mmCIF file of C-alpha atoms and ligand atoms in Angstrom:
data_model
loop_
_atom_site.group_PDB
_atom_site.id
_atom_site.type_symbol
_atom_site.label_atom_id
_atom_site.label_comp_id
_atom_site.label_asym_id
_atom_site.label_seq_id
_atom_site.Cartn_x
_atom_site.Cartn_y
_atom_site.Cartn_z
ATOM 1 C CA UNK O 1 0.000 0.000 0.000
ATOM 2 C CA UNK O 2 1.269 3.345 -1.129
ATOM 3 C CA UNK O 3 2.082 5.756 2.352
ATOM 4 C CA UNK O 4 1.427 9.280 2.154
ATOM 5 C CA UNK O 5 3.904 12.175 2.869
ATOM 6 C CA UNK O 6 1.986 15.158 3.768
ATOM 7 C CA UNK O 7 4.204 18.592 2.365
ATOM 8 C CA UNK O 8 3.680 21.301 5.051
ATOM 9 C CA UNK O 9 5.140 24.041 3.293
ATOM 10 C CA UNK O 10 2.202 25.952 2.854
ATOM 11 C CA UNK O 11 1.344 26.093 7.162
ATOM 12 C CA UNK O 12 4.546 28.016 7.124
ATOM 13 C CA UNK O 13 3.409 29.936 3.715
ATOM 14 C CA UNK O 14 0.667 31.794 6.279
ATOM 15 C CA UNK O 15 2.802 32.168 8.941
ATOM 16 C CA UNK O 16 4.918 33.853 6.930
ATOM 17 C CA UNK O 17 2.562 36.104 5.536
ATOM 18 C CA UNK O 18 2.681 37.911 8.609
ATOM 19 C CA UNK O 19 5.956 36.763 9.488
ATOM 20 C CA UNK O 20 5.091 35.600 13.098
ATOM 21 C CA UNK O 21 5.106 32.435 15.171
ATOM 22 C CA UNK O 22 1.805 31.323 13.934
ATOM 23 C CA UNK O 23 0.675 29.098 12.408
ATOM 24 C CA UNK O 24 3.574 26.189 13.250
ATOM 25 C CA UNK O 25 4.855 23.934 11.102
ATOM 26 C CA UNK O 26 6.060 21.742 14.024
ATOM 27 C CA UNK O 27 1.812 21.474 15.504
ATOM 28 C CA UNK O 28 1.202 20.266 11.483
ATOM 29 C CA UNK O 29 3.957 17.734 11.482
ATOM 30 C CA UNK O 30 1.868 16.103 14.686
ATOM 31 C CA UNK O 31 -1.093 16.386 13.919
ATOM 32 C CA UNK O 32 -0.401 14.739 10.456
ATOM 33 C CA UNK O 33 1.022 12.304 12.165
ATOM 34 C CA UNK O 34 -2.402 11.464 14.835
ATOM 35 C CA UNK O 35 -4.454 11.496 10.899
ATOM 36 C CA UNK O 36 -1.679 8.725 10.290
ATOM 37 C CA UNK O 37 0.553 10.104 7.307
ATOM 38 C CA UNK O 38 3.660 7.781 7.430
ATOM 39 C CA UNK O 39 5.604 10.666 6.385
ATOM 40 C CA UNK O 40 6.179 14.477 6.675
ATOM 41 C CA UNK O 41 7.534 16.586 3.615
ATOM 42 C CA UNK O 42 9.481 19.845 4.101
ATOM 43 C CA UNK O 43 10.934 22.286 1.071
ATOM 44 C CA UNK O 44 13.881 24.140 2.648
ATOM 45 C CA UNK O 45 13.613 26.459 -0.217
ATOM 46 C CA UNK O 46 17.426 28.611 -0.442
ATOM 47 C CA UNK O 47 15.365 31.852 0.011
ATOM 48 C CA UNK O 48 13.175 30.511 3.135
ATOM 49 C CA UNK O 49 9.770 31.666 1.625
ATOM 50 C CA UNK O 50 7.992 29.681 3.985
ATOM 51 C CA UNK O 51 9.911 26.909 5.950
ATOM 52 C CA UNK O 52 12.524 27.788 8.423
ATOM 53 C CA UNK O 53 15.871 25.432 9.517
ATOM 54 C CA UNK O 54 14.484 25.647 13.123
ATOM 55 C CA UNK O 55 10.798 24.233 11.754
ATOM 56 C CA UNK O 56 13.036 21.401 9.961
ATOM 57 C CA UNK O 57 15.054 21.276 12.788
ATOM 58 C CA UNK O 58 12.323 20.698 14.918
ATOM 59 C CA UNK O 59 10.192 18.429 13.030
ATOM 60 C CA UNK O 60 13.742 16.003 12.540
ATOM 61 C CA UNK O 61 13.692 15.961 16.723
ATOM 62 C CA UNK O 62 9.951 15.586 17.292
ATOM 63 C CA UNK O 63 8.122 13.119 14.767
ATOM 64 C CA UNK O 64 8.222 9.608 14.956
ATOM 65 C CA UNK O 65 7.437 8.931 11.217
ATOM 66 C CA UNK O 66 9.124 9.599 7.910
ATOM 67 C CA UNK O 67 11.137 12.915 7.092
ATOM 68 C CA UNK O 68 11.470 13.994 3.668
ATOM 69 C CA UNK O 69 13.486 17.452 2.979
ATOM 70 C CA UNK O 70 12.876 18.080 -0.297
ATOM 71 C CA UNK O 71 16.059 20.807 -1.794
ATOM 72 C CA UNK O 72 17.775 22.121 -4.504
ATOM 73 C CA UNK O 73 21.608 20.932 -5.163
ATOM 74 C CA UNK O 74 22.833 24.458 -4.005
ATOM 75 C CA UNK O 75 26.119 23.409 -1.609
ATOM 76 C CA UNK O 76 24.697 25.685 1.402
ATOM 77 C CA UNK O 77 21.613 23.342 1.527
ATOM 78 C CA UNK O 78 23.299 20.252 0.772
ATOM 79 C CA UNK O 79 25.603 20.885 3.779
ATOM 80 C CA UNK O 80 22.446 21.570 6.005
ATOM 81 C CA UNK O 81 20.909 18.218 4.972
ATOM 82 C CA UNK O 82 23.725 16.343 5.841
ATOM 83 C CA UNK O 83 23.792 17.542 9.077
ATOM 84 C CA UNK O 84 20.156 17.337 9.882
ATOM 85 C CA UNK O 85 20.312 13.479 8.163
ATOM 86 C CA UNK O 86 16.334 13.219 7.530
ATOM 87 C CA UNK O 87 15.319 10.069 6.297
ATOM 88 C CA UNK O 88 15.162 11.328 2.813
ATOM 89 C CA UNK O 89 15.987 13.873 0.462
ATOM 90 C CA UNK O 90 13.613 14.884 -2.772
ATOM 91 C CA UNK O 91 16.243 16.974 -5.234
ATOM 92 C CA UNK O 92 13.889 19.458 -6.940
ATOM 93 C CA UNK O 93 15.205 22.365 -9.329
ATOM 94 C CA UNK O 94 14.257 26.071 -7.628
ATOM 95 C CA UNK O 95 13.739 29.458 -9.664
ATOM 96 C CA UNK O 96 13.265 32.164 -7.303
ATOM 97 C CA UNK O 97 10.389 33.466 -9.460
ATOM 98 C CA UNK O 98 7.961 30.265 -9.173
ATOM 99 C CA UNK O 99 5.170 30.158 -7.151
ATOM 100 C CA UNK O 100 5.884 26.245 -6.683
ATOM 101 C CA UNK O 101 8.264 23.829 -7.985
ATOM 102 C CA UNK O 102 7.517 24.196 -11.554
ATOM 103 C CA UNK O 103 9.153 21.240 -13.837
ATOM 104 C CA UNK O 104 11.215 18.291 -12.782
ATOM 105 C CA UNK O 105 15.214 18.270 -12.079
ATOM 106 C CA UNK O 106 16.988 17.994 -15.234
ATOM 107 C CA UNK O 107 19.217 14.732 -14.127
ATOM 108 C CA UNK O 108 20.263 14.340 -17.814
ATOM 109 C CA UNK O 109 22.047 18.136 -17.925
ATOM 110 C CA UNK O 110 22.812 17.404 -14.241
ATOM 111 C CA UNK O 111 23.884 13.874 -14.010
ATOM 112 C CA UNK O 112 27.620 14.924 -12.778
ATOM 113 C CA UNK O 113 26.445 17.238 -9.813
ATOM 114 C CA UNK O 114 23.136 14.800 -9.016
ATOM 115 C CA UNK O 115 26.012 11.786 -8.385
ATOM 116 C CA UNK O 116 28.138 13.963 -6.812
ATOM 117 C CA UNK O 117 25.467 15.036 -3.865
ATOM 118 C CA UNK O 118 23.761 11.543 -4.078
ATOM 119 C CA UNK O 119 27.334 10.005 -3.213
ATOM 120 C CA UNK O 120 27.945 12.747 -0.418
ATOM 121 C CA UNK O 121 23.865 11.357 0.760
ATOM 122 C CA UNK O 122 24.134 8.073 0.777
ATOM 123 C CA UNK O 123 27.801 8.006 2.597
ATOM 124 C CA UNK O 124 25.652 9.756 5.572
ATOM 125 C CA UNK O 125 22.826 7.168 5.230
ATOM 126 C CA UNK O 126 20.529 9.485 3.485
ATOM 127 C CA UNK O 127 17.941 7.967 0.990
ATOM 128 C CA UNK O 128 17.742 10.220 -2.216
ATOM 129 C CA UNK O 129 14.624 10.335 -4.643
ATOM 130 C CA UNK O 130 15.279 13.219 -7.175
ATOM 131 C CA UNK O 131 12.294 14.953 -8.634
ATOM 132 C CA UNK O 132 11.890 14.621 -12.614
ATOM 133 C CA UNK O 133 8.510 14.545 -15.353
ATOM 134 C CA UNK O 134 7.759 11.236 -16.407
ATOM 135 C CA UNK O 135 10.804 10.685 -19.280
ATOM 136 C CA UNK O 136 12.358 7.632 -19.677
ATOM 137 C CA UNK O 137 15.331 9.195 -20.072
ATOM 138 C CA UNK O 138 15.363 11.136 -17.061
ATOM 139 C CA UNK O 139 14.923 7.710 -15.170
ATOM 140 C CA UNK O 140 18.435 6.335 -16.872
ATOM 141 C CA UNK O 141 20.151 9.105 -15.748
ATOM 142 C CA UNK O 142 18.747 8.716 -11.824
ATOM 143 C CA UNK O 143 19.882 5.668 -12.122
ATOM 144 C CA UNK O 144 23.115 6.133 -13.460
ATOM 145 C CA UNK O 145 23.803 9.256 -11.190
ATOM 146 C CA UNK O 146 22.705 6.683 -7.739
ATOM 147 C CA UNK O 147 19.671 7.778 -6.970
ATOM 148 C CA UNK O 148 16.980 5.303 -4.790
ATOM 149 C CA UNK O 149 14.132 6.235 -5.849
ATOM 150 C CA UNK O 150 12.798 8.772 -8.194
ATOM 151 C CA UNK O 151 9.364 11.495 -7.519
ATOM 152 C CA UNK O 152 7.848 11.682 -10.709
ATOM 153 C CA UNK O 153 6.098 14.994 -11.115
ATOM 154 C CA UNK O 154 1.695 14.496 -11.387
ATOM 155 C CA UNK O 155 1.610 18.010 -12.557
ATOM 156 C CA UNK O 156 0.935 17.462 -16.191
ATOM 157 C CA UNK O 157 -1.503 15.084 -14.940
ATOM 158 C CA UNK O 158 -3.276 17.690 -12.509
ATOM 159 C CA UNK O 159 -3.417 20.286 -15.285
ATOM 160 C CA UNK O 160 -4.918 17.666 -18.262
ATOM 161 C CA UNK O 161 -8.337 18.875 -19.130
ATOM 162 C CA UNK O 162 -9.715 16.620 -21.651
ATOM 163 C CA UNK O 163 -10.307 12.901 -21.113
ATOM 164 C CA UNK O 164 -8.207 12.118 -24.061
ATOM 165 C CA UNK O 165 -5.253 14.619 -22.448
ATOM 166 C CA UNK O 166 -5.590 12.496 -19.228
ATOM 167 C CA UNK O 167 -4.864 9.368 -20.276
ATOM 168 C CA UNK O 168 -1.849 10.327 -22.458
ATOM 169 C CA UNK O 169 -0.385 11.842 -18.862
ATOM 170 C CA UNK O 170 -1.434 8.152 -17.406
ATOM 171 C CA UNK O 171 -0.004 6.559 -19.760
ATOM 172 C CA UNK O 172 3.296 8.853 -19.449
ATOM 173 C CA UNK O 173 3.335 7.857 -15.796
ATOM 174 C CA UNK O 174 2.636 4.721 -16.041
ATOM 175 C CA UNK O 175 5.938 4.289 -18.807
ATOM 176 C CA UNK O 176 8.246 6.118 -16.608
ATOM 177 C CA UNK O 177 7.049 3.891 -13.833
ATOM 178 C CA UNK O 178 8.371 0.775 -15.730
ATOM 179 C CA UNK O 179 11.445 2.356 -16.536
ATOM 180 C CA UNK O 180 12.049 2.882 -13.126
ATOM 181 C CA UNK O 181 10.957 -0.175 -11.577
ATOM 182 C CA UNK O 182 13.561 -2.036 -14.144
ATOM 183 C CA UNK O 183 16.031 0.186 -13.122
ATOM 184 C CA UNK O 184 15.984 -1.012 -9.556
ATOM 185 C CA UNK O 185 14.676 2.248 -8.400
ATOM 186 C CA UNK O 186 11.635 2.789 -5.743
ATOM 187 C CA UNK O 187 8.600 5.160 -7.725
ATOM 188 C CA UNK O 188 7.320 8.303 -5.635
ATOM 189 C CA UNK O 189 4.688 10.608 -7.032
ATOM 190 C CA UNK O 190 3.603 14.075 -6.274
ATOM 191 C CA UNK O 191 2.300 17.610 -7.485
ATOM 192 C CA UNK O 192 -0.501 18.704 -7.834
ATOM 193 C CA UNK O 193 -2.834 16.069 -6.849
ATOM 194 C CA UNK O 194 -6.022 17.033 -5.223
ATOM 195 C CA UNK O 195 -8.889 14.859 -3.061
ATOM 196 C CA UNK O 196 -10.215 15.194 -6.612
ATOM 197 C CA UNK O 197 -7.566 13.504 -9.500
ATOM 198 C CA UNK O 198 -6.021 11.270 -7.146
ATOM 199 C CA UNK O 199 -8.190 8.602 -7.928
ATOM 200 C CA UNK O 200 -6.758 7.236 -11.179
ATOM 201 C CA UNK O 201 -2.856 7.849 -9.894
ATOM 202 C CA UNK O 202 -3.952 6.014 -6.491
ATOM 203 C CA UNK O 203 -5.041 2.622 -8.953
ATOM 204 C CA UNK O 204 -1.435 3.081 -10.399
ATOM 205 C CA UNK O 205 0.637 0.050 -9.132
ATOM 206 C CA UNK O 206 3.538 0.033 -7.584
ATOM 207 C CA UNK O 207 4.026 3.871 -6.198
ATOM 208 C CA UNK O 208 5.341 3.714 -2.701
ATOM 209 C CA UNK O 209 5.069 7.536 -1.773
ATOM 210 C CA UNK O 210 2.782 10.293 -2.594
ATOM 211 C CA UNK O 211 4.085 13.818 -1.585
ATOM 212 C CA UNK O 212 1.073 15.762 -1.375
ATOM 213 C CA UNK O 213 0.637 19.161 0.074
ATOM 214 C CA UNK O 214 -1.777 22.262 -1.125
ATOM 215 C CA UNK O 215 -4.381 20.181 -1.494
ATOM 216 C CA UNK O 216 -4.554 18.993 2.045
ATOM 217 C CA UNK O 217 -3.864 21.986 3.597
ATOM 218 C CA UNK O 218 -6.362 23.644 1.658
ATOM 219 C CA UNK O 219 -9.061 21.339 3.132
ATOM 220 C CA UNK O 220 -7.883 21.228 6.720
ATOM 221 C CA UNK O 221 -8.767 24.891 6.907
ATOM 222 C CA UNK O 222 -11.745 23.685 6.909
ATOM 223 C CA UNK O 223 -11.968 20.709 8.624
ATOM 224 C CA UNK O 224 -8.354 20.549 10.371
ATOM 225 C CA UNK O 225 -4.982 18.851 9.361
ATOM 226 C CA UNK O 226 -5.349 15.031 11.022
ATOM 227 C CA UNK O 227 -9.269 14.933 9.336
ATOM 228 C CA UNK O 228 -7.924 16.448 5.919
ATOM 229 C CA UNK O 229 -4.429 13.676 6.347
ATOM 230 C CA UNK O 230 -7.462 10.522 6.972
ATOM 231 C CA UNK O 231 -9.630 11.525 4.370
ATOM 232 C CA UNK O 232 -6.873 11.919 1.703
ATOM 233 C CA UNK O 233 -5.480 8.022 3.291
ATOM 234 C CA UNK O 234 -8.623 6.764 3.360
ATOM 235 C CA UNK O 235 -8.932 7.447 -0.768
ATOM 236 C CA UNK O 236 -5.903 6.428 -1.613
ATOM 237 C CA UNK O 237 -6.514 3.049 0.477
ATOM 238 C CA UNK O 238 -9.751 2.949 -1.739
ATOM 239 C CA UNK O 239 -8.800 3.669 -5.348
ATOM 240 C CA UNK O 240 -5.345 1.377 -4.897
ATOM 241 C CA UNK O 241 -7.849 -1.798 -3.878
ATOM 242 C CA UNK O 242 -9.576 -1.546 -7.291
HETATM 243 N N1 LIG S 1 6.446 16.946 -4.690
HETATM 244 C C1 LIG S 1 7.347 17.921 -4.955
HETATM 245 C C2 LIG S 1 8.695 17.521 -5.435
HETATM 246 C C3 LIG S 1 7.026 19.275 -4.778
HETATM 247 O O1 LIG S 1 7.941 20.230 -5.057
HETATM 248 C C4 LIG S 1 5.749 19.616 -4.272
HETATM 249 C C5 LIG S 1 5.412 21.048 -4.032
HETATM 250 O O2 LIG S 1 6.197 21.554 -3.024
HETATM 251 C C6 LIG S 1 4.862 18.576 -3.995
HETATM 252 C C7 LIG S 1 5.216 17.259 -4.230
HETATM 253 C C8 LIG S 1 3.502 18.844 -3.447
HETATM 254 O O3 LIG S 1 2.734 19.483 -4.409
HETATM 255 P P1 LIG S 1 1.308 20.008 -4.038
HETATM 256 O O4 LIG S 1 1.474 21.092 -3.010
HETATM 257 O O5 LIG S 1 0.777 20.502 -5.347
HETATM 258 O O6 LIG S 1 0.530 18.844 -3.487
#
């Protein structure tokens, strides 16, 4: 059964927004935890938009289940991760501009620095998943650069409108998941995916993690973060059983 990360970034987004102590990241991370996410997922972005060291700090001390920094390849970050050692790192390209992560890592352009910081990673025990659109190509060079696993990116997924668009971005996923699972490496997913378009990604086999963050957050305003975590298990537990 696939586990799901829940991405807190967007707590500290509001606490930000007034640039106070409130709302914290660190309360999110536990309460995820009591809605039973088997994971918490933290961007560390170089210019701290919204999470903080300390909240990483703190969440690396206080929960009992999965952490997953996801950062660029910048050397100031790399250092930090290797001294926090979470569980996991998720290597995702960062343009000051975006509003979110916008495409996947280029591992192909990359492939010398991506080996580089997975060797550096894996030396301190680190598991690293690097971020990339569904392209066969893309998983090669994960592989060949040592990655574990791989996050393939659901956005062109989320944003399909047409049935027909859909199932072309299935069917992308679905390839690059092959790829990946005959290269030995474990198959994350994550990006945009909503209580809404999870469904058909859910039924995809063989997807350990899903990294999933505005979308929950966006609910538990409404009904809290450990209801919005359940209800968001509770479909994926439904859609993978079909
Ligand atoms: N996975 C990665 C690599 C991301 O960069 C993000 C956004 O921070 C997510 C998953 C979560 O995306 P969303 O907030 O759209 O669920």
């Amino acid at each position: 059964m696939a586990q799901l990360n829940v991405n807190i970034d967007h707590i500290a987004t509001i606490r930000q927004a007034r640039m106070t102590n409130e709302p914290d990241p660190v309360w999110a991370a536990a309460e995820c935890e009591l809605g039973g996410a088997l994971g918490i997922t933290m961007h560390l972005r170089e210019d701290r938009r919204h999470i903080q060291d300390r909240d990483v700090q703190l969440v690396r001390q206080t929960a009992a289940v999965k952490l997953n920094l996801e950062m660029s390849l910048a050397e100031p970050i790399v250092r930090f991760a290797l001294k926090l050692k979470p569980d996991q790192i998720t290597l995702v390209p960062e343009r000051r501009q975006e509003l979110t992560t916008e495409g996947g890592l280029d591992c192909i352009k990359q492939q010398k620095r991506l080996a580089a910081v997975v060797k550096r990673m894996r030396r301190a025990g680190i598991v690293v998943s690097a971020f990339i659109i569904p392209d066969i190509d893309q998983v090669t060079a994960c592989r060949d650069a040592g990655c574990d696993a791989i996050e393939l990116h659901t956005g062109m997924y989320a944003n399909a409108r047409t049935e027909r668009q859909i199932a072309l971005r299935i069917r992308d996923l679905q390839k690059a998941r092959d790829a990946a699972w005959d290269a030995g490496l474990t198959v994350h997913a994550g990006h945009g995916l909503t209580y809404r378009n999870i469904q058909p990604i859910a039924a995809l086999e063989g997807i350990e993690d899903f990294n999933i963050g505005h979308s929950i957050i966006a609910r538990a305003v409404f009904v809290g973060i450990r209801q919005a975590t359940q209800q968001m298990i509770n479909l994926i537990e439904k859609y993978s059983q079909l």
